[in-house]
XYZ file of C-alpha atoms in Angstrom:
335
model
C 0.000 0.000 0.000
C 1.413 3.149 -1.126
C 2.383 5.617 1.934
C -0.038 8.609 2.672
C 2.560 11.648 2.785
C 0.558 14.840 4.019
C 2.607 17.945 4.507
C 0.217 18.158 8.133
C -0.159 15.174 10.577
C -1.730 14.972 13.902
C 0.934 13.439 15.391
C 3.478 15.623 13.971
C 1.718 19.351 14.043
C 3.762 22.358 14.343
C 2.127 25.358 16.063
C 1.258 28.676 14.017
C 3.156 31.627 14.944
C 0.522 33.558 16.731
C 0.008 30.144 19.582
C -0.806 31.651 23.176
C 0.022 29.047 25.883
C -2.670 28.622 28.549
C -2.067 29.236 32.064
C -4.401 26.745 34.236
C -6.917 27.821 35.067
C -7.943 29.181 33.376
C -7.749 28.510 29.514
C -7.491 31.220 26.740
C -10.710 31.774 24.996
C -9.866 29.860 21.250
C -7.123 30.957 18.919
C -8.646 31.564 15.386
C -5.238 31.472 14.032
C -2.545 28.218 14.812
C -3.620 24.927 15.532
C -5.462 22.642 13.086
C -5.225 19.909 14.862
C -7.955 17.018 14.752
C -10.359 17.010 17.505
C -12.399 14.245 17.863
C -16.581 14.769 17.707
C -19.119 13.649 20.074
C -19.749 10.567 18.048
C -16.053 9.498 17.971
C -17.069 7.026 20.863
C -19.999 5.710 21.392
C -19.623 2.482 21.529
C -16.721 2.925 23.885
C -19.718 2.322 26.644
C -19.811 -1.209 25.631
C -15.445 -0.931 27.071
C -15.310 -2.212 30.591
C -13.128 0.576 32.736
C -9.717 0.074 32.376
C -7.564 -1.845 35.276
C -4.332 -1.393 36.387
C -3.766 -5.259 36.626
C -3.299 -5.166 33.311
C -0.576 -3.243 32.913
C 2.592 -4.886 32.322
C 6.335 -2.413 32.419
C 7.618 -3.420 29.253
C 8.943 -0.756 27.016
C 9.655 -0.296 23.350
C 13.659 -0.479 21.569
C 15.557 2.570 22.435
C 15.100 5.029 19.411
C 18.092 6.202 17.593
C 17.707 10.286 17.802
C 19.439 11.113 20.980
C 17.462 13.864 21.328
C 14.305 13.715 24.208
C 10.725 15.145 23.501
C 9.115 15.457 26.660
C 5.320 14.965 26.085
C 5.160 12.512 23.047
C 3.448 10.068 23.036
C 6.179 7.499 21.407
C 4.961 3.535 21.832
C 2.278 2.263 22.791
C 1.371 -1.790 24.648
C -1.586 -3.659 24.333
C -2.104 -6.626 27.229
C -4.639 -9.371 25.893
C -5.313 -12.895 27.271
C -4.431 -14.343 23.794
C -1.148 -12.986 22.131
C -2.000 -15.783 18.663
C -5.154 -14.095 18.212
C -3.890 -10.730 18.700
C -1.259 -10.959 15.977
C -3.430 -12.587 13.709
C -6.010 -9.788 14.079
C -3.505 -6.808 13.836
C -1.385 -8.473 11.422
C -3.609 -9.160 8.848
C -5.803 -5.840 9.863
C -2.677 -3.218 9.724
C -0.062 -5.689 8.416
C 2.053 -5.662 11.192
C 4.553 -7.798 11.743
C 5.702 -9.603 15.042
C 9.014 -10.686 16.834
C 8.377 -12.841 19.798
C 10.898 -11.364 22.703
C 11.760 -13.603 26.026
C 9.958 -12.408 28.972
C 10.214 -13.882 32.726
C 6.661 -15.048 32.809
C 4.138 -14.986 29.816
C 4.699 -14.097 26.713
C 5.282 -10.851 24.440
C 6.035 -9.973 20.951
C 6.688 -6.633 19.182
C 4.982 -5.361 16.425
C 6.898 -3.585 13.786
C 5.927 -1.853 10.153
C 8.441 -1.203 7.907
C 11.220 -2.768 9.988
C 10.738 -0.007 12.896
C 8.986 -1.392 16.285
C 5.359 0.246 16.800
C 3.992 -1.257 19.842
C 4.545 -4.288 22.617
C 2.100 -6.896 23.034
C 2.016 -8.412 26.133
C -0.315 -11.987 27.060
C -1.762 -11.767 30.008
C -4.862 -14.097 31.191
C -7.717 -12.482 32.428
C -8.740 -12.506 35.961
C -11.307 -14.980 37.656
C -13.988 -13.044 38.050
C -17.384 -12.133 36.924
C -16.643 -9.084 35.312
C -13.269 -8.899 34.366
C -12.026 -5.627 32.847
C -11.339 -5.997 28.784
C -7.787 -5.634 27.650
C -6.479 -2.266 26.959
C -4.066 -0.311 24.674
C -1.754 2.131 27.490
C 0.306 4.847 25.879
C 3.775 5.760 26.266
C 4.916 9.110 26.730
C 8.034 10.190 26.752
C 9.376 12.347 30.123
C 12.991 13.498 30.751
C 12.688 12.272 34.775
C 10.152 9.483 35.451
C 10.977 9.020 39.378
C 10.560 12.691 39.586
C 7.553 12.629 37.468
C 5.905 10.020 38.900
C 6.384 11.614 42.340
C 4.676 14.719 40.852
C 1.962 12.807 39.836
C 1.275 11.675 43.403
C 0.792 15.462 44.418
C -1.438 16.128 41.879
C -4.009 13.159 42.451
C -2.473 10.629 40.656
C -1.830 7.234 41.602
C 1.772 4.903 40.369
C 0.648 1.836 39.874
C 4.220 0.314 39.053
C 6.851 2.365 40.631
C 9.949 3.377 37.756
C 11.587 0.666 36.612
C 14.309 0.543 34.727
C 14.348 -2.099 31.813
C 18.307 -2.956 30.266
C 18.583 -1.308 27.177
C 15.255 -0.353 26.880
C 14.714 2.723 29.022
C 12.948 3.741 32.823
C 9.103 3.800 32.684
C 6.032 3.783 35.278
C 2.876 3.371 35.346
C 0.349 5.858 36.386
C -3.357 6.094 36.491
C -4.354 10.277 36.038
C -6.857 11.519 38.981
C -9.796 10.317 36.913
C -8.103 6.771 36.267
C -6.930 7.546 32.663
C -4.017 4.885 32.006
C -0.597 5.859 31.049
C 3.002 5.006 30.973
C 6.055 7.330 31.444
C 9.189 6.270 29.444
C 12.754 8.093 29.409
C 14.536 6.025 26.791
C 18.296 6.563 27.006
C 18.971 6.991 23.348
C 16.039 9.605 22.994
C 12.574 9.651 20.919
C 11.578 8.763 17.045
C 12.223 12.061 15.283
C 8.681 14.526 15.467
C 9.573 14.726 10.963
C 9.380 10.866 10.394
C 6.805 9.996 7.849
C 3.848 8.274 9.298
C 2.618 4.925 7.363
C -0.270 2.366 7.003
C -0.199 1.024 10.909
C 1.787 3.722 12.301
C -0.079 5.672 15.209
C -1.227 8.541 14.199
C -3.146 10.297 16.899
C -4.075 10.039 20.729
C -7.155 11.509 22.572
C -7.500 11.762 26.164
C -11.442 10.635 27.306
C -12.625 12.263 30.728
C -15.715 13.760 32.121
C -13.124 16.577 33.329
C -11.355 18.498 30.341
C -10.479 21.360 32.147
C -8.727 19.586 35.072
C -7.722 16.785 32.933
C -6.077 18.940 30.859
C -4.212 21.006 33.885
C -3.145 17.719 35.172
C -1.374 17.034 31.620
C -0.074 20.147 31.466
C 1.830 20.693 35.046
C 3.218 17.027 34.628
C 4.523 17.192 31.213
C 4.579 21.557 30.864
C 2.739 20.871 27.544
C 1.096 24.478 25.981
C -3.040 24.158 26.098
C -4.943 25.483 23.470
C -8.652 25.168 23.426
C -9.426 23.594 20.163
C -10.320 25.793 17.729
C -14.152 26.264 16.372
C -16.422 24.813 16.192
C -15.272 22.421 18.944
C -15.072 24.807 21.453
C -17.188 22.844 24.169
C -14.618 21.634 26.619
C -11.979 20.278 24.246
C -8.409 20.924 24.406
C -5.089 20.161 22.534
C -1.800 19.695 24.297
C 1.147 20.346 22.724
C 4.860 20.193 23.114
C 7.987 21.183 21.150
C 6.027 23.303 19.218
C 3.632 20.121 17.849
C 0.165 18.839 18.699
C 0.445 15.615 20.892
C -3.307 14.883 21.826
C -6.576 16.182 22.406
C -8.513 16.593 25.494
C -12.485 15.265 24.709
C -15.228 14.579 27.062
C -16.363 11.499 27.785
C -19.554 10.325 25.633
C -23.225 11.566 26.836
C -24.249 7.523 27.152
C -21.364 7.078 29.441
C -22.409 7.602 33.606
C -20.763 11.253 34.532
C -18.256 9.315 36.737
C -17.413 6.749 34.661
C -13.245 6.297 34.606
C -11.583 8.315 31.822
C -9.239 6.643 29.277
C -6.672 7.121 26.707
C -7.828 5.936 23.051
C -5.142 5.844 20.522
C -5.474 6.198 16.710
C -3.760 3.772 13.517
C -3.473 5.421 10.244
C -4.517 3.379 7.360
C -5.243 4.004 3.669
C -9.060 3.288 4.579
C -11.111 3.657 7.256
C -14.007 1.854 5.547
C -12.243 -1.263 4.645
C -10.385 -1.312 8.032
C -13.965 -1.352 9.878
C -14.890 -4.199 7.133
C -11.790 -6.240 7.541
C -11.857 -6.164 11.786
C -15.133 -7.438 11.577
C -13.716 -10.155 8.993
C -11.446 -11.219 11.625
C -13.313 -10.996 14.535
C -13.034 -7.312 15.838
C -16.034 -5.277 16.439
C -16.875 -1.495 15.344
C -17.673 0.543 18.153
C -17.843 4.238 16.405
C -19.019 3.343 12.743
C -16.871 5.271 10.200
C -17.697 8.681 9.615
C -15.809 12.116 8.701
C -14.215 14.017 11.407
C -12.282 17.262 11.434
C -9.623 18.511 8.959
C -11.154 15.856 6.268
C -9.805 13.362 8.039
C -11.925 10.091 8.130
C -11.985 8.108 11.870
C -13.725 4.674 13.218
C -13.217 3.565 16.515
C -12.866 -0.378 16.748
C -12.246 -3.196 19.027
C -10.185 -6.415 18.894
C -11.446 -9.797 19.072
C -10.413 -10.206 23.217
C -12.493 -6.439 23.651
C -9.335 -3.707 23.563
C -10.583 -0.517 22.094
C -8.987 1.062 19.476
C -8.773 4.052 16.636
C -8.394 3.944 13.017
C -7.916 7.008 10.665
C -7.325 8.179 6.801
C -6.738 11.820 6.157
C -7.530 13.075 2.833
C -6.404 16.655 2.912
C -2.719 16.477 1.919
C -2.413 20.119 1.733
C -2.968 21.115 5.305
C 0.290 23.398 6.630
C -0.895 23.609 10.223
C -2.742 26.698 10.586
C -6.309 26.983 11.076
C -8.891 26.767 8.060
């Protein structure tokens, strides 16, 4: 499949000239001149209801291959690790859905394989039964951002409401993480890989991840959370999708959005990271999933900045983005 090559990505954004960093709280009114980044709509999940919340038994500390830039970008979100009770079924599903391919790596107990596209490593997956119980949580895709100090970060978090779920570790020639579950129990991992982060210019690919979005029936302090742990710049996302929806950005480039949760989701319901593939097309990717025993959650439908979005699920439950943009000739500033 031939390589989509916009001149704009989510994942790779650069800032207009005219950005105003927010100081929390509060937030600056919305800029009508910098970000274009994609924002995801009110529809984006609604079948993300049907997701159990998210567990921190799940979570395994297993990090990606040290990058080869030396350089660190605090704030991007560089890997990401799925946990699922059936690692064959996994790769079969995401190997013949995004063509990823997998080398199996020795673990103490279990069993894990990366995932790689083009020869580069996008993701860990890591088997993992599920519990005994009568309703066990589903697997889960956790995020990896990248921080400069994770012990000092993760102590930060503590202040701020968070809770460290698996204390920094440092892996051999991988890289320190932790785990940490945000004051509304949004999972994430904090990596500082030795040899620094994938370069923010790299080309993004059919099953490269393209975008993250941050789910949680509290933008505003969700969003201040982000930003004091990780100094990222806020910007309220520009119109129309002005009701409680932020972007966080660092190094000059849009990382994520901030979204509320769903209207058929309880108010209190835990808050959760949801992490986007790009592939050539969104329709046949919600076609093939189902082909292989995935589900569609969010049916396929056009989102911001012409870009087209689905939101899917595995076969073992993990939730799940896809999207295809189709306006190569975004530069980054507002339209």
């Amino acid at each position: 499949m031939s390589p989509l090559r916009p001149t704009w990505r989510p994942q790779a954004l650069r800032a207009g000239q005219n950005r105003r960093s927010a100081a929390l709280p509060p937030f600056p009114r919305p800029s009508r001149a910098g970000t274009a980044a994609v924002t995801l709509s009110a529809a984006l999940s609604i079948g993300l209801g049907l997701t159990a919340p998210l567990s921190g038994a799940h979570a395994q500390t297993t990090a990606p291959a040290p990058a080869t830039e030396a350089s660190i970008l605090p704030g991007k979100i560089v890997y990401a690790q799925l946990t699922t009770p059936d690692l064959a079924k996994a790769k079969a599903f995401y190997g013949g859905l995004l063509g990823w391919t997998f080398q199996d790596r020795p673990v103490s107990r279990g069993h894990y394989a990366e995932a790689l596209v083009n020869g580069h490593v996008v993701a860990g997956l890591v088997e993992r039964p599920l519990p005994d119980s009568d309703n066990p949580p589903h697997p889960l895709w956790l995020p990896f951002i990248s921080a400069p100090d994770v012990p000092a970060l993760a102590k930060s978090s503590r202040q701020w409401g968070a809770k460290v779920l698996f204390r920094p570790t440092m892996i051999q020639g991988r890289g320190e993480q932790a785990i940490i579950a945000d004051p509304q129990g949004a999972l994430f991992a904090s990596l500082h890989a030795p040899h620094g982060d994938p370069n923010d210019t790299d080309p993004t690919v059919q099953g490269d991840w393209i975008w993250n979005a941050l789910l949680t029936s509290t933008p505003s302090a969700s969003a201040g959370f982000y930003q004091k742990l990780f100094g990222y710049q806020v910007e309220a996302a520009p119109a129309p999708d002005t009701n409680q929806r932020y972007i966080l950005e660092s190094q000059s480039v849009a990382r994520a959005t901030v979204n509320p949760l769903p209207p058929r989701l309880p108010p209190n319901a835990r808050a959760r990271w949801l992490s986007f593939v790009q592939v050539d097309s969104v329709g046949s990717a919600a076609e093939k999933a189902v082909q292989l025993g995935g589900r569609v959650l969010v049916e396929p439908h056009l989102d911001h900045q012409n870009s087209m979005i689905a939101v899917l699920a595995d076969p073992a439950g993990a939730a799940f983005g896809v999207m295809e943009l189709h306006d190569t000739g975004l530069t980054g500033d507002a339209k």
